[in-house]
Tab-separated table of C-alpha atoms and ligand atoms in Angstrom:
chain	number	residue	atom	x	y	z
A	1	UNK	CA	118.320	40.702	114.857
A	2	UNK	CA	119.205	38.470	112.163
A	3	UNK	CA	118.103	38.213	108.741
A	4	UNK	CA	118.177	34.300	108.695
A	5	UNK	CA	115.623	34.441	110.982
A	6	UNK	CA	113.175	36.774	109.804
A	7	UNK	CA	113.298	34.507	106.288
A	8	UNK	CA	112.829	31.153	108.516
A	9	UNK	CA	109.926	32.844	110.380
A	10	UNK	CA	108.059	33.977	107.496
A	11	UNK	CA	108.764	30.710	105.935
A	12	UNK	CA	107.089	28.975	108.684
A	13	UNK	CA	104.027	31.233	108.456
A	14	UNK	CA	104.784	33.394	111.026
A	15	UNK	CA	103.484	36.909	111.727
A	16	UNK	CA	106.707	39.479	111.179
A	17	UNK	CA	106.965	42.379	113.648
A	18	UNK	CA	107.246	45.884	113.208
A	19	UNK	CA	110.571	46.121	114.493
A	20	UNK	CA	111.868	43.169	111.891
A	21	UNK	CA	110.219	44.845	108.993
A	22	UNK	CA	111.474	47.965	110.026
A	23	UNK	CA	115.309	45.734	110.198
A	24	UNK	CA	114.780	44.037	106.612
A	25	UNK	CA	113.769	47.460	104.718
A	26	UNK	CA	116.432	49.549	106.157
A	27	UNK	CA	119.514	47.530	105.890
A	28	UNK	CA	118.286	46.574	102.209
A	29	UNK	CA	118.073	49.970	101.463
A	30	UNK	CA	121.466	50.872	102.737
A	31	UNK	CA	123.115	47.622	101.196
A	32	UNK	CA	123.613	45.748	104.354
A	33	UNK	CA	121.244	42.683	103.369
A	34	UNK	CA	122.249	40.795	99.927
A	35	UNK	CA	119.581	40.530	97.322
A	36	UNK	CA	119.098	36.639	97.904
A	37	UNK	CA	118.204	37.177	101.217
A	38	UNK	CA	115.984	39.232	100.716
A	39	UNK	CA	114.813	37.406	97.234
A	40	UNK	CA	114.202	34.535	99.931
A	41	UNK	CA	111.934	36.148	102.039
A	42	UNK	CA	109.908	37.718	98.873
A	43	UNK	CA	109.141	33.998	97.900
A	44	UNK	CA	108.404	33.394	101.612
A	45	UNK	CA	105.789	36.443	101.841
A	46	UNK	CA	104.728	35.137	98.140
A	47	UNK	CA	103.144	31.524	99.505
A	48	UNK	CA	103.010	32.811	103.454
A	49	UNK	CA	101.479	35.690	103.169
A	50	UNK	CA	101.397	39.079	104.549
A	51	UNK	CA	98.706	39.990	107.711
A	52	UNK	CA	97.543	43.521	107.320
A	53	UNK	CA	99.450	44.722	109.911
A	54	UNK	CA	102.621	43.253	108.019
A	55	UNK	CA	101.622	45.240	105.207
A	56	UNK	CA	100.793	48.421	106.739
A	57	UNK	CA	103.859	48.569	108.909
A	58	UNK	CA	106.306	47.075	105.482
A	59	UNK	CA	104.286	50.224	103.496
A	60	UNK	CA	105.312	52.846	106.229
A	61	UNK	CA	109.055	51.404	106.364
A	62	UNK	CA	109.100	51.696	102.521
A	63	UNK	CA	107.385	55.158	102.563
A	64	UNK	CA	109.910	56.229	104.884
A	65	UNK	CA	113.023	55.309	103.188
A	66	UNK	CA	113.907	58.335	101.101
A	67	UNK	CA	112.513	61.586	100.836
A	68	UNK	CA	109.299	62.198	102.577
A	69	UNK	CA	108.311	64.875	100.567
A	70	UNK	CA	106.702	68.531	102.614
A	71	UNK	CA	103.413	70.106	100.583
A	72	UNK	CA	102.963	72.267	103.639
A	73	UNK	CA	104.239	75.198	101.849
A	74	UNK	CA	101.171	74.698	99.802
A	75	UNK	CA	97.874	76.226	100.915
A	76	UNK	CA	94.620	74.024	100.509
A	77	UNK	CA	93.788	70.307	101.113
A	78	UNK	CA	96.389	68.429	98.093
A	79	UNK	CA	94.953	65.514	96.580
A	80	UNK	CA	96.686	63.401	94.704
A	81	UNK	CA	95.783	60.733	91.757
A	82	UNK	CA	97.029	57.682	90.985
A	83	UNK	CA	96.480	55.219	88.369
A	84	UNK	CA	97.074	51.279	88.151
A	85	UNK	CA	97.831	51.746	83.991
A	86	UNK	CA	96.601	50.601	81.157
A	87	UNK	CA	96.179	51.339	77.583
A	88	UNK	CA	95.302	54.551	76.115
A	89	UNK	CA	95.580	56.168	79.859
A	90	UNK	CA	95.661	59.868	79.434
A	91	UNK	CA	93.551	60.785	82.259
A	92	UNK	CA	96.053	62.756	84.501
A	93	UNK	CA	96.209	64.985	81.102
A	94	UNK	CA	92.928	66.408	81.291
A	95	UNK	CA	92.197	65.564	84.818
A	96	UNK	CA	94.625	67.461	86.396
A	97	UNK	CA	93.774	70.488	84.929
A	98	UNK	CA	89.711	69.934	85.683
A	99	UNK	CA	90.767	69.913	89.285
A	100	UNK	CA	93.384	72.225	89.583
A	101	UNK	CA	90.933	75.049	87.548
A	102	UNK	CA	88.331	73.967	90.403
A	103	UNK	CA	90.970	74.896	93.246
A	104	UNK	CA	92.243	71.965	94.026
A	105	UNK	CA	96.486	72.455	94.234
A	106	UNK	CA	98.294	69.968	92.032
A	107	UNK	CA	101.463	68.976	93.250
A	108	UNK	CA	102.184	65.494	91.438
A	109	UNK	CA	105.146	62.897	91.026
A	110	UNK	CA	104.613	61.109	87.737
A	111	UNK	CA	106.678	58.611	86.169
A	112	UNK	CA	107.520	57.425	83.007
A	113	UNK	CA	106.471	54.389	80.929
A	114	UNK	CA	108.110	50.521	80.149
A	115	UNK	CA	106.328	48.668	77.353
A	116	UNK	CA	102.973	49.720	76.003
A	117	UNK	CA	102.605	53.480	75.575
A	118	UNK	CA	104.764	56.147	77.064
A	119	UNK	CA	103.886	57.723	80.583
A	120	UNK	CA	102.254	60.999	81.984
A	121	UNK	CA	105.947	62.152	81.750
A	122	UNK	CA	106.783	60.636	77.837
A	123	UNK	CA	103.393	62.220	76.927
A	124	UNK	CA	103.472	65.813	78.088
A	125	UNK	CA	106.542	66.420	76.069
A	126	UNK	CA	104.676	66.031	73.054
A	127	UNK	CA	104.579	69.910	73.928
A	128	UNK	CA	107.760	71.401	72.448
A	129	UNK	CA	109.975	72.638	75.352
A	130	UNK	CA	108.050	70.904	78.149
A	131	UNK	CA	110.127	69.477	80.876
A	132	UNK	CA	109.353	67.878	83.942
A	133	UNK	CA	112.590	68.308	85.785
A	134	UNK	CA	111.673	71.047	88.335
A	135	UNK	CA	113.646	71.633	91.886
A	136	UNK	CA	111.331	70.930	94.469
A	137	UNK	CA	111.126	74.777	95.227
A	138	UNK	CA	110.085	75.517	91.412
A	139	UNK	CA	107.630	72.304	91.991
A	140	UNK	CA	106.100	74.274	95.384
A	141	UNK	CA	106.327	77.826	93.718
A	142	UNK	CA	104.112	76.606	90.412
A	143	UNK	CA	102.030	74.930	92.475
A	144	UNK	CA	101.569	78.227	94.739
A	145	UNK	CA	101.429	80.771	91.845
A	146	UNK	CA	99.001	78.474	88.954
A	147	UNK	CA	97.785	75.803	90.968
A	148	UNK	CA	99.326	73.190	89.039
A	149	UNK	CA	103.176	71.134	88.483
A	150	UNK	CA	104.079	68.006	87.608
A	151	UNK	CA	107.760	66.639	88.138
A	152	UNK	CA	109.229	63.487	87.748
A	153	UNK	CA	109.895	61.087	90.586
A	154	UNK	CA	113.315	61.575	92.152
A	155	UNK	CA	115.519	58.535	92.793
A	156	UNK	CA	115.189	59.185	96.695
A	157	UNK	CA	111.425	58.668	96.673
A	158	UNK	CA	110.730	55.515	98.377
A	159	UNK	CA	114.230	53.751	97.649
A	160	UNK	CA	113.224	50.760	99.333
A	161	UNK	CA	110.592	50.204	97.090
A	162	UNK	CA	112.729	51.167	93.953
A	163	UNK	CA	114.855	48.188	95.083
A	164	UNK	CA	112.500	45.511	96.362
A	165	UNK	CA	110.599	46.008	92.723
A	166	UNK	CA	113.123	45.507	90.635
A	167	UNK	CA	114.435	42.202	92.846
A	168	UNK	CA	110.366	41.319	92.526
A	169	UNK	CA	110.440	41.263	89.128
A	170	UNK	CA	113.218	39.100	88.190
A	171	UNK	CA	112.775	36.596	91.126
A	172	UNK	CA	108.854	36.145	90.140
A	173	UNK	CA	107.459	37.825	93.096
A	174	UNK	CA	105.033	40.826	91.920
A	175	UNK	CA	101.969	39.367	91.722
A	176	UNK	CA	101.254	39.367	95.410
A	177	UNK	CA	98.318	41.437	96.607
A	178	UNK	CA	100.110	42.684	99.911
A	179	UNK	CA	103.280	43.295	98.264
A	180	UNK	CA	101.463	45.390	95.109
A	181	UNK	CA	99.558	47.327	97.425
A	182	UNK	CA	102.485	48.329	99.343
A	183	UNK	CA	104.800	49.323	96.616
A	184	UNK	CA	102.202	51.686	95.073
A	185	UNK	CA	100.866	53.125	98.248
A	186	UNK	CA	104.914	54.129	99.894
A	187	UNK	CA	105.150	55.724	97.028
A	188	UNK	CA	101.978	57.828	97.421
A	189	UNK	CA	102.817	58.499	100.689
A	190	UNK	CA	106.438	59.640	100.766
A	191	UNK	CA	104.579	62.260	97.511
A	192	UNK	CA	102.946	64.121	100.608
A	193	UNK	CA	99.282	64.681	99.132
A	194	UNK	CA	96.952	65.349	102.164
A	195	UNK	CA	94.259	62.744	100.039
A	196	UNK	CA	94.622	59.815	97.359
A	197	UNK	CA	92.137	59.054	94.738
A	198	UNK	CA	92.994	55.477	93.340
A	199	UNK	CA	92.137	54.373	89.533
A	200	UNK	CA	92.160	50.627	90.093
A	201	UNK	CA	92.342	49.083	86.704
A	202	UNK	CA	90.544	45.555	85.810
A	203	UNK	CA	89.811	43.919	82.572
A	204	UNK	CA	92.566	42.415	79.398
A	205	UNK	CA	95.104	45.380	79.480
A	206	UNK	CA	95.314	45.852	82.916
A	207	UNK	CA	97.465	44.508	85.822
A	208	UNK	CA	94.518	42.929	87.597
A	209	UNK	CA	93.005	41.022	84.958
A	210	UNK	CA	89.858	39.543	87.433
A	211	UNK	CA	87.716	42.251	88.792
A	212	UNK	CA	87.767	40.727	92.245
A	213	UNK	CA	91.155	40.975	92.059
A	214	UNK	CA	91.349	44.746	91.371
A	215	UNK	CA	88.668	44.716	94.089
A	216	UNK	CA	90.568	43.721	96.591
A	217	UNK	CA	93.938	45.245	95.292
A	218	UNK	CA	91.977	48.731	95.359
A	219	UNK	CA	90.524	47.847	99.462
A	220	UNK	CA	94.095	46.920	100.675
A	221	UNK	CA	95.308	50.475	99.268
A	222	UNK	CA	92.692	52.346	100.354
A	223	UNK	CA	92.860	50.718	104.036
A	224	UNK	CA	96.738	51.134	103.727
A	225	UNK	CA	95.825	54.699	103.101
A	226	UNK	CA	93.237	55.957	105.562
A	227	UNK	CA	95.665	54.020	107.673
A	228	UNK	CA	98.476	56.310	107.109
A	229	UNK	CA	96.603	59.125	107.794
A	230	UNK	CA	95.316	60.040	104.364
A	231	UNK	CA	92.019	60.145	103.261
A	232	UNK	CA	92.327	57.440	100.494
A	233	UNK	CA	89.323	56.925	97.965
A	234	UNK	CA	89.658	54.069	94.657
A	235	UNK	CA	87.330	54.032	92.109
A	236	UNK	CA	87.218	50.705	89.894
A	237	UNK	CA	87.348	51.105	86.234
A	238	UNK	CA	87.451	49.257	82.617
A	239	UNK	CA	90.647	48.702	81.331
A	240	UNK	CA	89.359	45.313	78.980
A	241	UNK	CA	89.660	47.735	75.811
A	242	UNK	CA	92.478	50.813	75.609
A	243	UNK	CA	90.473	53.953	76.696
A	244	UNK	CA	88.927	56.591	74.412
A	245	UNK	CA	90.423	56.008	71.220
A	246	UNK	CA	93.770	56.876	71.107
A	247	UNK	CA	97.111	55.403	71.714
A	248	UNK	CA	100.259	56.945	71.805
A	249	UNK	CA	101.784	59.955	73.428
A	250	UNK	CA	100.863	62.976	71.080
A	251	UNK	CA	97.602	61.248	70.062
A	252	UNK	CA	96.656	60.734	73.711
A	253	UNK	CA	97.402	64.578	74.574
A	254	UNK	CA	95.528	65.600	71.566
A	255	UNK	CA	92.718	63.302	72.979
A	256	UNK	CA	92.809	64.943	76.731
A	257	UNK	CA	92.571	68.385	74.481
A	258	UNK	CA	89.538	67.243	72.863
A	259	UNK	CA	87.992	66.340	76.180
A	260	UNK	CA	88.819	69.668	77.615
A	261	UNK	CA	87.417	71.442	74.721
A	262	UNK	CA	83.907	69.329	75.471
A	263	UNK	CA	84.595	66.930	72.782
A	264	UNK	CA	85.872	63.877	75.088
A	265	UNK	CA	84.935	60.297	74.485
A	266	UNK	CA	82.166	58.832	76.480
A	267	UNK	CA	84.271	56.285	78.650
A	268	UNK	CA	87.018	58.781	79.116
A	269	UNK	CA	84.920	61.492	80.024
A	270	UNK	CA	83.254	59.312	82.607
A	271	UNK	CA	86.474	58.147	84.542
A	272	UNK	CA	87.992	61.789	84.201
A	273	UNK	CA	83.955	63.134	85.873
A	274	UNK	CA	84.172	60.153	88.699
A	275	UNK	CA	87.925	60.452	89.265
A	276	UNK	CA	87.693	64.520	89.415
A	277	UNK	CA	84.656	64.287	91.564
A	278	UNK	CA	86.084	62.684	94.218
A	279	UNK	CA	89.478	64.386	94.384
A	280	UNK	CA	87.093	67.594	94.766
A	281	UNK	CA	85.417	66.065	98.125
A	282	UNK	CA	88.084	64.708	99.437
A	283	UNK	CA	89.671	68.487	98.590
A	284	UNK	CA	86.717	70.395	100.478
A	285	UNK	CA	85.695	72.038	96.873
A	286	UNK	CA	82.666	70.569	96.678
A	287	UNK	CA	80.148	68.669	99.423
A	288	UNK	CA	78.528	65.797	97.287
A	289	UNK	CA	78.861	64.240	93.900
A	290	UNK	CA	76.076	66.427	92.099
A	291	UNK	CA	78.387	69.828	92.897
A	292	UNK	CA	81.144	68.491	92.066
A	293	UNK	CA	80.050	66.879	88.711
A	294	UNK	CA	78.276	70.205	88.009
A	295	UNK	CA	81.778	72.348	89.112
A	296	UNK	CA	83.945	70.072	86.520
A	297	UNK	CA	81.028	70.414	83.902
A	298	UNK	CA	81.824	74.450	84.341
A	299	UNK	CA	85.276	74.205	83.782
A	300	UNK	CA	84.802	72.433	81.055
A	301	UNK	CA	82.499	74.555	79.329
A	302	UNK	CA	83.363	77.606	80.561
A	303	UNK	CA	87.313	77.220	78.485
A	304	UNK	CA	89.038	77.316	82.339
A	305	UNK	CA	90.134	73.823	81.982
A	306	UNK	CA	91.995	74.493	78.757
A	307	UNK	CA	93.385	77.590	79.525
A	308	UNK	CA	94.565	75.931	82.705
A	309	UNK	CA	96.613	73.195	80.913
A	310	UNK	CA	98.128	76.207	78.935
A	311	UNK	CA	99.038	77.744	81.895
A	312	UNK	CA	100.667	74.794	83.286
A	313	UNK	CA	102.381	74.206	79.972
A	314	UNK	CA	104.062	77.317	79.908
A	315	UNK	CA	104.832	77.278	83.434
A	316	UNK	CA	107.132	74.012	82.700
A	317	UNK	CA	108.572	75.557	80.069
A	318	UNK	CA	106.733	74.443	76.540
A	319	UNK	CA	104.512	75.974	73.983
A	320	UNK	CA	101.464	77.285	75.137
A	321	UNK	CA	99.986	77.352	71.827
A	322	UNK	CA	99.943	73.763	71.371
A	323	UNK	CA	97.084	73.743	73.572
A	324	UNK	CA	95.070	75.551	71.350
A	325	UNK	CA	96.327	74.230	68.077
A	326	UNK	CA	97.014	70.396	68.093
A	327	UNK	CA	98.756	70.762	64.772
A	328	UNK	CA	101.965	72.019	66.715
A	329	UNK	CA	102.017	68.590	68.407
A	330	UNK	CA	104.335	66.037	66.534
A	331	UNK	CA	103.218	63.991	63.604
A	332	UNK	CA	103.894	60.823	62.077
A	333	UNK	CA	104.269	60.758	58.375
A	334	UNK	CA	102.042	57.821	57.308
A	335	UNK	CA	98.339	57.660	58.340
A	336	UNK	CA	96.604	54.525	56.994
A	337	UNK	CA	93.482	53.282	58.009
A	338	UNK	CA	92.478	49.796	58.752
A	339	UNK	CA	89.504	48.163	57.422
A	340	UNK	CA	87.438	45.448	58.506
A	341	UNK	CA	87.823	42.227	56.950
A	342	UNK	CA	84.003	41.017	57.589
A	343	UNK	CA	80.746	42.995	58.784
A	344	UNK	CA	79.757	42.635	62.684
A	345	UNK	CA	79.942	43.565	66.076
A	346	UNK	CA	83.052	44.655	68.018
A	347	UNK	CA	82.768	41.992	71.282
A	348	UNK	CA	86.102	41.829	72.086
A	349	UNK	CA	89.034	44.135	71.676
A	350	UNK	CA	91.964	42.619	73.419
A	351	UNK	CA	93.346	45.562	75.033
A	352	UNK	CA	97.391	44.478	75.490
A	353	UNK	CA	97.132	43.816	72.062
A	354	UNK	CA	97.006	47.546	70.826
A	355	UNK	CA	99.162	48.732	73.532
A	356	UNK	CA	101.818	46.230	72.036
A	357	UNK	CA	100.800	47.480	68.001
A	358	UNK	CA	102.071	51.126	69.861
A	359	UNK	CA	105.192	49.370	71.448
A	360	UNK	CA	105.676	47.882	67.734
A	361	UNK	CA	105.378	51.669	66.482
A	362	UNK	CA	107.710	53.077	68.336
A	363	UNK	CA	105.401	54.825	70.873
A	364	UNK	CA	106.732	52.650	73.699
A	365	UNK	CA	109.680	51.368	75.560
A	366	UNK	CA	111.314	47.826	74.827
A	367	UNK	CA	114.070	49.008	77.226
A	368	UNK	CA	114.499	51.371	80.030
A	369	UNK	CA	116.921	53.167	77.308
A	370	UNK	CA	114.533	53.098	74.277
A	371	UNK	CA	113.630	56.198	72.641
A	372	UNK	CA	110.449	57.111	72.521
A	373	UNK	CA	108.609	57.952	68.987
A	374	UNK	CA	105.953	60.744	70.157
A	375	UNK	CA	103.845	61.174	66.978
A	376	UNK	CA	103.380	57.562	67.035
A	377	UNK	CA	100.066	55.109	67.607
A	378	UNK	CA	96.271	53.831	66.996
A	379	UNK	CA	93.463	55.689	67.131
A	380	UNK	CA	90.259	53.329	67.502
A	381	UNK	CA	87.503	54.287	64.965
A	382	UNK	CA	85.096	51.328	66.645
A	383	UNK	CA	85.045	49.793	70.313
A	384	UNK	CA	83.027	47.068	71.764
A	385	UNK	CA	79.587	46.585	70.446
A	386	UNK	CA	79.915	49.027	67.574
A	387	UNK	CA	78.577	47.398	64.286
A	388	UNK	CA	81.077	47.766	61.274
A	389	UNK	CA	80.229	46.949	57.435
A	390	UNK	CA	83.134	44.784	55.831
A	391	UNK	CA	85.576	47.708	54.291
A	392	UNK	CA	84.959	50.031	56.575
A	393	UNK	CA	87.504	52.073	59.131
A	394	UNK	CA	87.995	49.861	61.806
A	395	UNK	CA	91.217	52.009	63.603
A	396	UNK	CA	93.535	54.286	62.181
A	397	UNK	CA	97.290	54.102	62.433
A	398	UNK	CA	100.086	56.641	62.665
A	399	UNK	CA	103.391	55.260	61.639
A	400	UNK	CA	106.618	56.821	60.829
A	401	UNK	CA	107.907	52.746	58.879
A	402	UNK	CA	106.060	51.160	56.663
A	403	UNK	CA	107.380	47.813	57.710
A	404	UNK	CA	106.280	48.840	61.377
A	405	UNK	CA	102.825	49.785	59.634
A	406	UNK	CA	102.190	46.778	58.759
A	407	UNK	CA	103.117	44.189	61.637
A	408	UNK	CA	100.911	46.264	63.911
A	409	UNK	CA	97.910	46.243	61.367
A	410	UNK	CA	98.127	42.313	61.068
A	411	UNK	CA	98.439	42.359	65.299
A	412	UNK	CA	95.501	45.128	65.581
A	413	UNK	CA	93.410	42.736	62.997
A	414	UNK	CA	94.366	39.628	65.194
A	415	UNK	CA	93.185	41.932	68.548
A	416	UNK	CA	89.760	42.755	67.386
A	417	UNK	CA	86.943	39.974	67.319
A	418	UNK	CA	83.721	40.066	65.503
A	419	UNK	CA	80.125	38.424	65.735
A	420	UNK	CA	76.944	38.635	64.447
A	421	UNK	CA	75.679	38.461	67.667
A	422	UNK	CA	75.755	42.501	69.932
A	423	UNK	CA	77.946	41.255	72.718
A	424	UNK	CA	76.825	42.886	76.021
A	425	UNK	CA	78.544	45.668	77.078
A	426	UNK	CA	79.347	46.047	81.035
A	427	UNK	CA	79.139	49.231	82.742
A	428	UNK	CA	82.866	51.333	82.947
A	429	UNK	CA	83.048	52.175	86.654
A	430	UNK	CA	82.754	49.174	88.310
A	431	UNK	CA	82.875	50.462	91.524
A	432	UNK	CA	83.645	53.034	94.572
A	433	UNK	CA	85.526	52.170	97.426
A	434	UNK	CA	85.975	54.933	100.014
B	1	LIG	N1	103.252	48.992	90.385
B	1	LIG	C1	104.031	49.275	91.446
B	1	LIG	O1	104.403	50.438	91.653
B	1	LIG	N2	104.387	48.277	92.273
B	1	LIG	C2	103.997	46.989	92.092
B	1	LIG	O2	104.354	46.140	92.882
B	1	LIG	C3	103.192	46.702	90.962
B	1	LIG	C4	102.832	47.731	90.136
């Protein structure tokens, strides 16, 4: 088999077999085919296409191509979560600890974040101590003894995919439903959850900016999943303003605290009561959505939610206390509220705006390197189709530079447009897909 000839195939719209597939991902991952090769071929796929079968058999020959990693030390059906991003995305915070204190094992690979806000990783060591660099036996052990670990992704997870998205994104070649779906879903895979509940994000600060798109971005995954073997479930959501109200790493875990404490924004406490649902049917802890919406209600009420993220704080070695007292969390040193230049309605927040007025803070990553600034962010006061008088609190900020302070108050004022006229407001979950 030659490469040369896959690339002419595909360019001629041709229909790749397993076997070349199989050919192109593994001598990419071992080095054997150059980068423009295969940089040729992405541009192919890019205006050719990919059938499913294509991308089912190029998502199995990613998943493949590290690590596969083994849950079946762990009792119990493990379901796994995954979200597209966006701004203000805290859910695995509280949601993972809903679940897990309904009996559900959590045994989950997050990542870190580039641009915006920081990731599940960056904002769980707002906890002093807290690390996420567990030995897969620790990971199995925690998992067996609280119910509950999250460690970050090692570099033999899906290698192919490490590779092939990095060559994507400097050779214009992400945006490609087949080749999106695949990426996220070999990763998934090689994770070893028995199920996979999707958080497809649409709307301004979200990958999929068209809700058909995210549509059919969250059917290809979940087909690519059930596929595979794994029950695989997506649920659409709103990503066209951040969600809840904050932004930034410590802000957002304070946030996911709140929630677990019963005091959760609407919209967030929506996705985290849809999302957690789900993982518990696909789990076998409850049989419909009324249970399981009434078991996650428990938890939440009942303090077993809270103690569990305290528990699973600990367990990764940072202070448990934090949990119950948010002033142990770090703080920037300048809070200043901004007001609203003229009296209205909130129709329009646009969403990659604030995540950028957190990147301008500090709370994000310019560059892989970057350091992080945890206390760092914006914490909404109004969201779309609140009314505001002129002068009053329209978002707070949390700044550690004044001169920071300010270019993110003039970009946060630029985000945010008001009317006299109550824009309407479109329902959050925009859909189910199982
Ligand atoms: N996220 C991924 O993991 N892969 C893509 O291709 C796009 C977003």
């Amino acid at each position: 088999m030659r490469m040369y000839d896959i690339i002419m195939k595909k360019r001629n719209g041709g229909e790749l077999s397993k076997e070349e597939i199989d050919f192109f991902i593994e001598g990419y991952t071992r080095g054997e085919i150059p980068d423009y090769q295969v940089s040729a071929l992405m541009m192919a796929v890019y205006f050719r296409k990919m059938t499913e079968g294509e991308t089912l058999a190029l998502t199995l020959a990613m998943a493949h191509s590290g690590d596969m990693l083994d849950l079946s030390q762990i009792g119990g059906i493990k379901v796994d979560k995954h979200s597209t991003g966006g701004v203000g995305d805290k859910t695995s915070l509280a949601l993972t600890p809903m679940v897990a204190a309904c009996g559900i094992p959590v045994a989950k690979m997050s990542g870190r974040g580039l641009g915006h806000t920081g990731g599940t990783i960056d904002k769980l060591e707002s906890f002093p101590g807290f690390t996420t660099a567990l030995t897969t036996e620790q990971f199995i052990r925690n998992v067996n003894r609280i119910g509950i670990a999250i460690m970050g992704q090692t570099a033999d997870l899906a290698p192919a995919d490490k590779k092939l998205y990095a060559l994507r994104d400097v050779t214009a070649t992400v945006d490609d439903m087949s080749l999106i779906a695949s990426s996220i879903m070999s990763k998934k895979l090689a994770a070893g959850a028995d199920a996979i509940v999707l958080d497809v994000k649409t709307g301004s600060g979200a990958f999929m900016k068209e809700e058909g798109n995210a549509r059919a971005l969250a059917e290809e995954m979940v087909r690519l999943g059930n596929h595979a073997g794994r029950r695989t479930i997506a649920v659409i959501s709103d990503m066209d303003q951040p969600l809840g109200f904050a932004v930034g790493n410590a802000l957002e875990v304070e946030e996911a605290i709140e929630t677990l404490r019963g005091n959760g924004p609407a919209d967030f406490l929506e996705l985290c009561m849809t999302l957690g649902s789900q993982m518990l049917i696909a789990g076998g802890k409850a049989a419909d959505r009324s249970s399981a919406l009434a078991k996650l209600q428990a938890v939440i009420e009942n303090g077993s939610a809270l103690d569990k993220l305290a528990e699973f704080v600990e367990a990764q070695g940072g202070d448990p206390k934090a949990v119950y007292d948010t002033g142990l969390l770090p703080k920037a040193s300048v809070v200043h509220e901004i007001k609203s230049p003229v009296e209205g309605y909130i129709s329009h927040i646009a969403c990659d705006e604030v995540g950028i007025c957190s990147l301008i803070l500090g709370g994000g990553r310019e560059t892989k390197e970057s350091v992080i600034d945890l206390s760092v962010g914006i914490v909404l006061r109004k969201k779309v189709g609140d009314f505001v008088k002129e002068g009053e609190t329209l978002a707070v900020i949390h700044a550690n530079r004044q001169e920071k302070l300010e270019e993110a108050q003039r970009r946060y004022l630029s985000a945010c447009t008001i009317t006299s006229e109550k824009p309407e407001v479109r329902p959050f979950i925009k859909g189910i897909i199982a």
